[in-house]
Amino acid sequence: MNVRRYQARSMQDAMRQVREQQGPDAVILSSRRVDGMLEVVAATEAPTESTPPARPSSVRSARPVAADPDLAAMRRELRDLRSMLAQQQALSERDQWAVRHPLAAEISERLVECGFEDTLARSLIGAIQEDMASDDAWNRLRARLSASIATVQPGVLERGGVLALVGPTGAGKTTTLSRLALHRIRRLGPDSVTLVTLDRQRIGAYKQLQAFGQMAGVPVMLLENERDLVSLAKRAASGHLILVDTEGRAARDAAEHPLFAQVRHLIDLETWLVIPATHQAGVLRQVLQAFQRCEPSALVLTKIDESERLGEILSVLLEQHLGLVFQSDGQRIEEDFHKADTAHLTGLALGESSVRLQPRVEVENSWFASREQAPLVRPEPSPRTATPTPTPRMAPAPSVMTRDSLVLESVIPFRKSAHAAY
């Protein structure tokens, strides 16, 4: 290593001396002012024994030199210094932007605190004008975010066919299946739906569906494989709805062995992907990517009430094309299951709806109204301590609903929260 020290009146003069003495490949190691003069330390690789001394304009030898610990440490310091300067420059540019756009900077910071990714936050505030009032700007941003979340209509629940729920373990597929079945029973009666499970790994999942089927008066079938599902679907009457529960799968297994790949073309099959709002953004992205091979047509978002930062989840939802069809925010079968409501989700994500909204009992859309049953009469409220009348089919229990009481509940309009827009 050839290290030399130069003194000059200016950096241009010092660089000229370095090029003349050590060539264009010399590296500046340090520079400082000493007694009014600029002192520069430069280094270049020493020539090898088989190569004559290089002239100032010669090319650096391609042969590597022996490692110098001091030089390696100095290079690391220079690399760290460059990285620090780049970060400071980026921070300075952001600070300058914040000074020029204080309102947008304030809203962007608030979005990031709510869990939204920085790039998404910067994109959302693109339409904000600095002369707007703060409340007006926030309302516009809320409306833009709500409108950006895609939703779909549950057409399969109207026309019938086969609807399968897929997703990771613990996402809430079995509970969602029971809720959808109860909606169908509410409209067309227990003969209009069949419950099927392909989950032979978890006995508890089948037992849960079996108990629900006994109370609701609907058949529950445990099938061996997807071919059995094809046979069942072909025997079903037109307009009959078959709801299929599947076992929870890890992302890698779902990607390598997609469900229904061999039978999808044989029957009228639709799949919904059930995802929990408790997943971190990175895990949720893996789930969405892995289950794409199952060809889902819609998303069901569950466990919203357990999510710490819903903005993180919405950031991921905005990156993909699948629309949201249902959402759930609790364990109650009726009150905590709603059609997709992006306005309410946005409010929750922005920290504006921390209190659970009270449910309504009015039916506002014929989607839940029975076409064949008599007009419904809302029962008079009874005290919590009142004991339901026993039925001959099943003895009543505090935590288990009898079949007759479940049928009675199934003809009572589903009570949806004030945020649900049917």
Short mmCIF file of C-alpha atoms in Angstrom, two decimals:
data_model
loop_
_atom_site.label_atom_id
_atom_site.label_comp_id
_atom_site.label_asym_id
_atom_site.label_seq_id
_atom_site.Cartn_x
_atom_site.Cartn_y
_atom_site.Cartn_z
CA MET A 1 0.00 0.00 0.00
CA ASN A 2 1.47 3.36 -1.06
CA VAL A 3 0.30 6.13 1.31
CA ARG A 4 1.33 9.74 0.77
CA ARG A 5 0.58 13.07 2.36
CA TYR A 6 0.06 16.26 0.34
CA GLN A 7 -0.28 19.92 1.22
CA ALA A 8 -2.07 22.37 -1.05
CA ARG A 9 -3.94 25.66 -0.94
CA SER A 10 -7.17 24.11 -2.26
CA MET A 11 -8.79 20.73 -2.84
CA GLN A 12 -8.40 21.14 -6.61
CA ASP A 13 -4.66 21.63 -6.19
CA ALA A 14 -4.46 18.64 -3.84
CA MET A 15 -6.34 16.41 -6.28
CA ARG A 16 -3.99 17.48 -9.07
CA GLN A 17 -0.96 16.48 -6.98
CA VAL A 18 -2.55 13.13 -6.09
CA ARG A 19 -3.27 12.29 -9.73
CA GLU A 20 0.22 13.28 -10.82
CA GLN A 21 1.99 11.33 -8.06
CA GLN A 22 -0.25 8.27 -7.56
CA GLY A 23 -2.50 8.06 -10.58
CA PRO A 24 -6.28 8.27 -11.06
CA ASP A 25 -6.96 5.19 -8.89
CA ALA A 26 -5.68 6.74 -5.70
CA VAL A 27 -8.09 6.90 -2.76
CA ILE A 28 -8.40 9.95 -0.52
CA LEU A 29 -8.17 8.75 3.08
CA SER A 30 -8.46 12.04 4.96
CA SER A 31 -8.23 15.79 4.62
CA ARG A 32 -7.78 18.59 7.18
CA ARG A 33 -6.59 22.17 7.57
CA VAL A 34 -3.11 22.63 9.06
CA ASP A 35 -1.63 26.13 9.48
CA GLY A 36 -3.80 27.52 6.71
CA MET A 37 -2.92 24.75 4.28
CA LEU A 38 -5.05 21.76 3.21
CA GLU A 39 -3.43 18.47 4.18
CA VAL A 40 -4.61 15.42 2.20
CA VAL A 41 -3.66 11.78 2.80
CA ALA A 42 -4.05 9.49 -0.24
CA ALA A 43 -3.28 5.84 -0.82
CA THR A 44 -2.92 3.47 -3.73
CA GLU A 45 -1.92 -0.16 -4.13
CA ALA A 46 1.79 -0.81 -4.34
CA PRO A 47 3.08 -2.35 -7.60
CA THR A 48 3.83 -6.09 -7.61
CA GLU A 49 7.34 -7.50 -8.06
CA SER A 50 6.62 -8.75 -11.61
CA THR A 51 5.17 -5.43 -12.71
CA PRO A 52 7.28 -2.30 -13.28
CA PRO A 53 6.41 0.82 -11.25
CA ALA A 54 3.24 2.35 -12.60
CA ARG A 55 3.27 5.77 -14.12
CA PRO A 56 0.63 8.28 -12.95
CA SER A 57 -1.67 7.35 -15.85
CA SER A 58 -1.28 3.59 -15.55
CA VAL A 59 -4.12 1.24 -14.56
CA ARG A 60 -4.17 -0.29 -11.07
CA SER A 61 -2.82 -3.82 -10.84
CA ALA A 62 -5.52 -6.49 -10.80
CA ARG A 63 -3.59 -8.59 -8.26
CA PRO A 64 -5.01 -8.15 -4.75
CA VAL A 65 -2.69 -6.92 -2.04
CA ALA A 66 -2.30 -8.37 1.41
CA ALA A 67 -5.04 -7.40 3.82
CA ASP A 68 -4.14 -4.44 6.03
CA PRO A 69 -6.21 -4.37 9.26
CA ASP A 70 -5.90 -0.59 9.60
CA LEU A 71 -6.92 -0.04 6.00
CA ALA A 72 -9.87 -2.46 6.32
CA ALA A 73 -11.06 -0.63 9.43
CA MET A 74 -10.72 2.69 7.66
CA ARG A 75 -12.74 1.41 4.71
CA ARG A 76 -15.49 0.22 7.03
CA GLU A 77 -15.60 3.63 8.67
CA LEU A 78 -15.86 5.30 5.28
CA ARG A 79 -18.67 2.94 4.25
CA ASP A 80 -20.55 3.62 7.48
CA LEU A 81 -20.01 7.33 6.99
CA ARG A 82 -21.47 7.21 3.49
CA SER A 83 -24.51 5.31 4.80
CA MET A 84 -25.00 7.82 7.60
CA LEU A 85 -24.75 10.73 5.19
CA ALA A 86 -27.33 9.12 2.90
CA GLN A 87 -29.74 8.63 5.81
CA GLN A 88 -29.26 12.19 6.98
CA GLN A 89 -29.89 13.46 3.47
CA ALA A 90 -33.12 11.46 3.21
CA LEU A 91 -34.21 12.68 6.64
CA SER A 92 -33.39 16.22 5.67
CA GLU A 93 -35.49 15.93 2.52
CA ARG A 94 -38.43 14.57 4.55
CA ASP A 95 -38.07 17.40 7.07
CA GLN A 96 -38.05 19.92 4.27
CA TRP A 97 -41.18 18.31 2.80
CA ALA A 98 -42.86 18.45 6.22
CA VAL A 99 -42.08 22.15 6.50
CA ARG A 100 -43.63 22.83 3.10
CA HIS A 101 -46.68 20.58 3.74
CA PRO A 102 -47.44 20.65 7.48
CA LEU A 103 -51.03 19.37 7.18
CA ALA A 104 -50.10 16.43 4.98
CA ALA A 105 -47.14 15.62 7.23
CA GLU A 106 -49.37 15.62 10.31
CA ILE A 107 -51.92 13.26 8.72
CA SER A 108 -49.20 11.00 7.36
CA GLU A 109 -47.66 10.67 10.82
CA ARG A 110 -51.06 9.88 12.30
CA LEU A 111 -51.66 7.15 9.71
CA VAL A 112 -48.31 5.55 10.46
CA GLU A 113 -49.14 5.55 14.17
CA CYS A 114 -52.36 3.68 13.33
CA GLY A 115 -50.35 0.94 11.61
CA PHE A 116 -50.57 2.02 7.98
CA GLU A 117 -47.37 1.62 6.01
CA ASP A 118 -45.45 4.78 5.21
CA THR A 119 -45.68 4.35 1.43
CA LEU A 120 -49.46 3.88 1.65
CA ALA A 121 -49.80 6.88 3.95
CA ARG A 122 -47.90 9.08 1.48
CA SER A 123 -50.13 7.82 -1.32
CA LEU A 124 -53.36 8.47 0.57
CA ILE A 125 -52.48 12.08 1.36
CA GLY A 126 -51.78 12.89 -2.28
CA ALA A 127 -55.16 14.61 -2.72
CA ILE A 128 -54.88 16.76 0.42
CA GLN A 129 -54.46 20.47 -0.14
CA GLU A 130 -52.68 22.58 2.43
CA ASP A 131 -55.38 25.24 2.43
CA MET A 132 -58.01 22.72 3.60
CA ALA A 133 -59.28 22.64 7.16
CA SER A 134 -57.87 19.80 9.22
CA ASP A 135 -61.28 18.14 9.72
CA ASP A 136 -62.11 18.40 6.02
CA ALA A 137 -58.78 16.88 5.06
CA TRP A 138 -59.24 14.01 7.51
CA ASN A 139 -62.78 13.34 6.27
CA ARG A 140 -61.57 13.25 2.68
CA LEU A 141 -58.79 10.85 3.59
CA ARG A 142 -61.22 8.60 5.48
CA ALA A 143 -63.58 8.51 2.50
CA ARG A 144 -60.73 7.77 0.09
CA LEU A 145 -59.43 4.94 2.26
CA SER A 146 -62.90 3.44 2.69
CA ALA A 147 -63.55 3.55 -1.05
CA SER A 148 -60.21 1.88 -1.79
CA ILE A 149 -61.11 -1.35 0.04
CA ALA A 150 -62.72 -3.75 -2.43
CA THR A 151 -65.90 -5.61 -1.51
CA VAL A 152 -67.97 -8.29 -3.23
CA GLN A 153 -71.57 -9.52 -2.95
CA PRO A 154 -72.24 -13.08 -1.70
CA GLY A 155 -73.98 -14.31 -4.83
CA VAL A 156 -73.44 -18.00 -4.05
CA LEU A 157 -75.69 -17.66 -0.99
CA GLU A 158 -78.52 -16.68 -3.31
CA ARG A 159 -78.09 -19.09 -6.21
CA GLY A 160 -76.83 -22.11 -4.27
CA GLY A 161 -74.01 -24.44 -5.20
CA VAL A 162 -70.87 -25.39 -3.27
CA LEU A 163 -69.12 -22.84 -1.07
CA ALA A 164 -65.87 -23.92 0.59
CA LEU A 165 -64.02 -21.95 3.26
CA VAL A 166 -60.23 -22.19 3.24
CA GLY A 167 -57.59 -20.53 5.38
CA PRO A 168 -54.94 -21.00 8.05
CA THR A 169 -55.52 -22.83 11.31
CA GLY A 170 -57.51 -20.85 13.85
CA ALA A 171 -58.83 -18.31 11.36
CA GLY A 172 -62.47 -19.02 12.27
CA LYS A 173 -63.63 -21.12 9.31
CA THR A 174 -65.92 -23.44 11.29
CA THR A 175 -67.59 -20.56 13.15
CA THR A 176 -68.05 -18.65 9.90
CA LEU A 177 -69.58 -21.72 8.29
CA SER A 178 -72.16 -21.98 11.09
CA ARG A 179 -73.04 -18.31 10.71
CA LEU A 180 -73.55 -18.65 6.97
CA ALA A 181 -75.70 -21.73 7.51
CA LEU A 182 -77.84 -19.86 10.00
CA HIS A 183 -78.39 -17.10 7.45
CA ARG A 184 -79.48 -19.66 4.88
CA ILE A 185 -81.83 -21.34 7.38
CA ARG A 186 -83.28 -17.95 8.20
CA ARG A 187 -84.24 -17.40 4.58
CA LEU A 188 -85.12 -20.78 3.13
CA GLY A 189 -85.30 -23.22 6.01
CA PRO A 190 -83.06 -26.11 7.13
CA ASP A 191 -83.74 -28.20 4.02
CA SER A 192 -81.93 -25.68 1.83
CA VAL A 193 -78.43 -26.28 3.18
CA THR A 194 -76.02 -29.14 3.88
CA LEU A 195 -72.89 -28.89 6.00
CA VAL A 196 -69.80 -30.78 4.92
CA THR A 197 -66.35 -31.03 6.46
CA LEU A 198 -63.18 -32.35 4.86
CA ASP A 199 -61.23 -31.76 8.06
CA ARG A 200 -60.32 -35.23 9.30
CA GLN A 201 -57.41 -33.92 11.35
CA ARG A 202 -59.33 -32.07 14.04
CA ILE A 203 -62.09 -34.12 15.61
CA GLY A 204 -63.29 -31.05 17.47
CA ALA A 205 -64.17 -29.26 14.24
CA TYR A 206 -66.49 -32.06 13.13
CA LYS A 207 -68.03 -32.33 16.61
CA GLN A 208 -68.72 -28.60 16.60
CA LEU A 209 -70.47 -28.77 13.22
CA GLN A 210 -72.31 -31.93 14.26
CA ALA A 211 -73.68 -30.22 17.38
CA PHE A 212 -74.75 -27.22 15.35
CA GLY A 213 -76.41 -29.45 12.75
CA GLN A 214 -78.37 -31.32 15.40
CA MET A 215 -79.66 -28.08 16.88
CA ALA A 216 -80.43 -26.47 13.52
CA GLY A 217 -81.90 -29.57 11.92
CA VAL A 218 -79.48 -29.67 8.99
CA PRO A 219 -77.38 -32.65 7.83
CA VAL A 220 -73.65 -32.69 8.56
CA MET A 221 -71.37 -34.98 6.56
CA LEU A 222 -67.73 -35.96 7.09
CA LEU A 223 -66.30 -36.77 3.65
CA GLU A 224 -63.20 -38.78 2.86
CA ASN A 225 -61.95 -36.71 -0.06
CA GLU A 226 -62.83 -34.17 -2.72
CA ARG A 227 -64.25 -36.83 -5.05
CA ASP A 228 -66.96 -37.54 -2.50
CA LEU A 229 -67.80 -33.85 -2.57
CA VAL A 230 -68.26 -34.05 -6.35
CA SER A 231 -70.70 -36.95 -5.97
CA LEU A 232 -72.65 -35.09 -3.29
CA ALA A 233 -72.83 -31.89 -5.36
CA LYS A 234 -74.12 -33.74 -8.42
CA ARG A 235 -76.91 -35.36 -6.37
CA ALA A 236 -78.00 -32.08 -4.79
CA ALA A 237 -81.09 -30.30 -6.03
CA SER A 238 -80.83 -27.09 -8.00
CA GLY A 239 -80.40 -24.10 -5.72
CA HIS A 240 -79.28 -26.24 -2.76
CA LEU A 241 -76.33 -24.79 -0.82
CA ILE A 242 -73.47 -27.03 0.33
CA LEU A 243 -71.15 -25.36 2.82
CA VAL A 244 -67.74 -27.00 3.08
CA ASP A 245 -65.35 -26.69 6.02
CA THR A 246 -61.67 -27.51 5.40
CA GLU A 247 -58.71 -28.14 7.64
CA GLY A 248 -56.41 -25.27 8.50
CA ARG A 249 -53.21 -25.23 6.51
CA ALA A 250 -49.83 -23.62 6.78
CA ALA A 251 -48.88 -21.26 3.98
CA ARG A 252 -46.29 -23.60 2.47
CA ASP A 253 -48.65 -26.59 2.49
CA ALA A 254 -51.44 -24.54 0.91
CA ALA A 255 -49.12 -23.42 -1.88
CA GLU A 256 -47.73 -26.90 -2.60
CA HIS A 257 -51.02 -28.82 -2.32
CA PRO A 258 -53.91 -26.52 -3.25
CA LEU A 259 -57.43 -27.67 -2.39
CA PHE A 260 -59.97 -28.54 -5.10
CA ALA A 261 -57.46 -28.25 -7.95
CA GLN A 262 -58.60 -31.58 -9.42
CA VAL A 263 -62.38 -31.17 -9.03
CA ARG A 264 -63.05 -27.47 -9.52
CA HIS A 265 -64.02 -27.93 -13.17
CA LEU A 266 -66.48 -30.70 -12.32
CA ILE A 267 -68.88 -28.79 -10.04
CA ASP A 268 -70.13 -25.29 -9.33
CA LEU A 269 -67.57 -24.53 -6.62
CA GLU A 270 -66.67 -21.22 -5.03
CA THR A 271 -64.03 -20.71 -2.33
CA TRP A 272 -63.69 -17.94 0.23
CA LEU A 273 -60.46 -17.29 2.10
CA VAL A 274 -60.92 -16.70 5.83
CA ILE A 275 -58.17 -14.55 7.37
CA PRO A 276 -57.82 -13.32 10.96
CA ALA A 277 -57.09 -9.68 11.70
CA THR A 278 -54.65 -10.83 14.40
CA HIS A 279 -51.94 -11.77 11.89
CA GLN A 280 -48.95 -9.52 11.35
CA ALA A 281 -48.63 -7.90 7.95
CA GLY A 282 -45.80 -10.15 6.79
CA VAL A 283 -47.61 -13.34 7.82
CA LEU A 284 -50.84 -12.15 6.22
CA ARG A 285 -49.04 -11.51 2.93
CA GLN A 286 -47.70 -15.05 2.98
CA VAL A 287 -51.19 -16.45 3.62
CA LEU A 288 -52.74 -14.45 0.78
CA GLN A 289 -50.03 -15.51 -1.63
CA ALA A 290 -50.08 -19.17 -0.62
CA PHE A 291 -53.86 -19.59 -0.82
CA GLN A 292 -54.09 -17.99 -4.25
CA ARG A 293 -53.69 -21.49 -5.69
CA CYS A 294 -57.03 -22.37 -4.09
CA GLU A 295 -58.54 -19.67 -6.35
CA PRO A 296 -60.54 -17.80 -3.70
CA SER A 297 -63.12 -15.32 -4.95
CA ALA A 298 -63.59 -13.35 -1.74
CA LEU A 299 -62.20 -12.72 1.73
CA VAL A 300 -63.78 -13.09 5.17
CA LEU A 301 -62.01 -11.00 7.82
CA THR A 302 -62.39 -12.38 11.35
CA LYS A 303 -61.27 -11.45 14.88
CA ILE A 304 -61.34 -7.73 14.19
CA ASP A 305 -61.95 -7.08 17.88
CA GLU A 306 -58.63 -8.80 18.72
CA SER A 307 -56.50 -6.78 16.31
CA GLU A 308 -54.10 -4.33 17.93
CA ARG A 309 -53.49 -2.20 14.84
CA LEU A 310 -56.08 -2.71 12.13
CA GLY A 311 -54.31 -0.21 9.87
CA GLU A 312 -51.59 -2.81 9.32
CA ILE A 313 -54.19 -5.29 8.08
CA LEU A 314 -55.89 -2.77 5.79
CA SER A 315 -52.51 -1.89 4.29
CA VAL A 316 -52.15 -5.50 3.18
CA LEU A 317 -55.74 -5.75 1.93
CA LEU A 318 -55.20 -2.73 -0.29
CA GLU A 319 -52.25 -4.45 -1.98
CA GLN A 320 -54.27 -7.38 -3.36
CA HIS A 321 -57.29 -7.80 -5.64
CA LEU A 322 -59.67 -9.96 -3.59
CA GLY A 323 -62.78 -8.23 -2.26
CA LEU A 324 -64.11 -8.46 1.28
CA VAL A 325 -67.48 -10.19 1.66
CA PHE A 326 -68.00 -10.59 5.44
CA GLN A 327 -66.36 -9.45 8.64
CA SER A 328 -66.68 -10.54 12.26
CA ASP A 329 -65.71 -8.76 15.45
CA GLY A 330 -66.59 -11.18 18.24
CA GLN A 331 -67.87 -14.62 19.19
CA ARG A 332 -71.59 -13.92 19.16
CA ILE A 333 -73.17 -15.69 16.21
CA GLU A 334 -75.66 -13.00 15.25
CA GLU A 335 -74.48 -9.64 16.51
CA ASP A 336 -70.80 -10.01 15.64
CA PHE A 337 -71.09 -11.13 12.01
CA HIS A 338 -71.67 -8.51 9.31
CA LYS A 339 -71.48 -7.99 5.60
CA ALA A 340 -68.36 -6.11 4.60
CA ASP A 341 -68.52 -2.50 5.81
CA THR A 342 -65.43 -0.57 4.74
CA ALA A 343 -66.56 2.62 6.46
CA HIS A 344 -66.69 0.90 9.83
CA LEU A 345 -63.36 -0.86 9.22
CA THR A 346 -61.76 2.44 8.31
CA GLY A 347 -63.10 4.07 11.44
CA LEU A 348 -61.72 1.25 13.58
CA ALA A 349 -58.34 1.43 11.86
CA LEU A 350 -58.15 5.18 12.40
CA GLY A 351 -59.02 4.81 16.07
CA GLU A 352 -62.41 6.47 15.72
CA SER A 353 -64.69 3.55 16.69
CA SER A 354 -63.16 1.95 19.74
CA VAL A 355 -66.56 1.23 21.35
CA ARG A 356 -68.57 -1.69 20.01
CA LEU A 357 -71.70 -0.41 18.32
CA GLN A 358 -75.06 -1.65 19.52
CA PRO A 359 -76.92 -4.08 17.24
CA ARG A 360 -80.20 -3.36 15.50
CA VAL A 361 -83.08 -5.79 15.13
CA GLU A 362 -84.73 -4.29 12.05
CA VAL A 363 -84.50 -6.09 8.73
CA GLU A 364 -83.43 -3.55 6.13
CA ASN A 365 -82.88 -5.75 3.11
CA SER A 366 -84.69 -8.71 1.58
CA TRP A 367 -81.40 -10.63 1.59
CA PHE A 368 -82.26 -11.62 5.16
CA ALA A 369 -86.05 -11.64 4.71
CA SER A 370 -87.80 -14.98 4.32
CA ARG A 371 -89.77 -15.35 1.13
CA GLU A 372 -91.85 -18.28 2.34
CA GLN A 373 -92.37 -17.83 6.07
CA ALA A 374 -95.10 -15.85 7.75
CA PRO A 375 -94.49 -12.27 8.86
CA LEU A 376 -92.19 -12.20 11.83
CA VAL A 377 -93.13 -10.90 15.24
CA ARG A 378 -90.38 -9.68 17.51
CA PRO A 379 -90.71 -11.51 20.86
CA GLU A 380 -91.14 -9.49 24.00
CA PRO A 381 -87.91 -9.20 25.98
CA SER A 382 -87.73 -11.44 29.01
CA PRO A 383 -85.59 -11.14 32.14
CA ARG A 384 -82.17 -12.74 32.01
CA THR A 385 -83.16 -15.05 34.83
CA ALA A 386 -86.12 -16.49 32.96
CA THR A 387 -85.79 -20.19 32.17
CA PRO A 388 -86.74 -21.33 28.66
CA THR A 389 -89.53 -23.85 28.39
CA PRO A 390 -88.13 -27.39 28.02
CA THR A 391 -88.78 -29.19 24.76
CA PRO A 392 -89.21 -32.93 24.28
CA ARG A 393 -86.28 -33.08 21.86
CA MET A 394 -83.54 -31.79 24.09
CA ALA A 395 -83.33 -30.65 27.66
CA PRO A 396 -82.43 -27.00 27.95
CA ALA A 397 -79.04 -26.02 29.29
CA PRO A 398 -77.62 -22.60 30.12
CA SER A 399 -74.86 -22.81 27.50
CA VAL A 400 -76.54 -25.00 24.86
CA MET A 401 -79.47 -23.95 22.72
CA THR A 402 -82.09 -26.59 22.03
CA ARG A 403 -83.09 -27.42 18.48
CA ASP A 404 -86.53 -25.84 18.87
CA SER A 405 -85.13 -22.70 20.47
CA LEU A 406 -82.50 -22.45 17.71
CA VAL A 407 -85.21 -22.71 15.05
CA LEU A 408 -87.11 -20.00 16.89
CA GLU A 409 -83.97 -17.85 16.90
CA SER A 410 -83.37 -18.59 13.24
CA VAL A 411 -86.65 -16.96 12.21
CA ILE A 412 -85.89 -13.82 14.20
CA PRO A 413 -84.28 -11.21 11.98
CA PHE A 414 -80.54 -11.16 12.27
CA ARG A 415 -79.49 -8.20 14.33
CA LYS A 416 -76.69 -6.28 12.74
CA SER A 417 -74.65 -3.45 14.11
CA ALA A 418 -75.45 0.09 13.11
CA HIS A 419 -72.33 0.15 10.95
CA ALA A 420 -73.43 -2.76 8.76
CA ALA A 421 -74.80 -1.69 5.39
CA TYR A 422 -76.97 -4.35 3.84
#
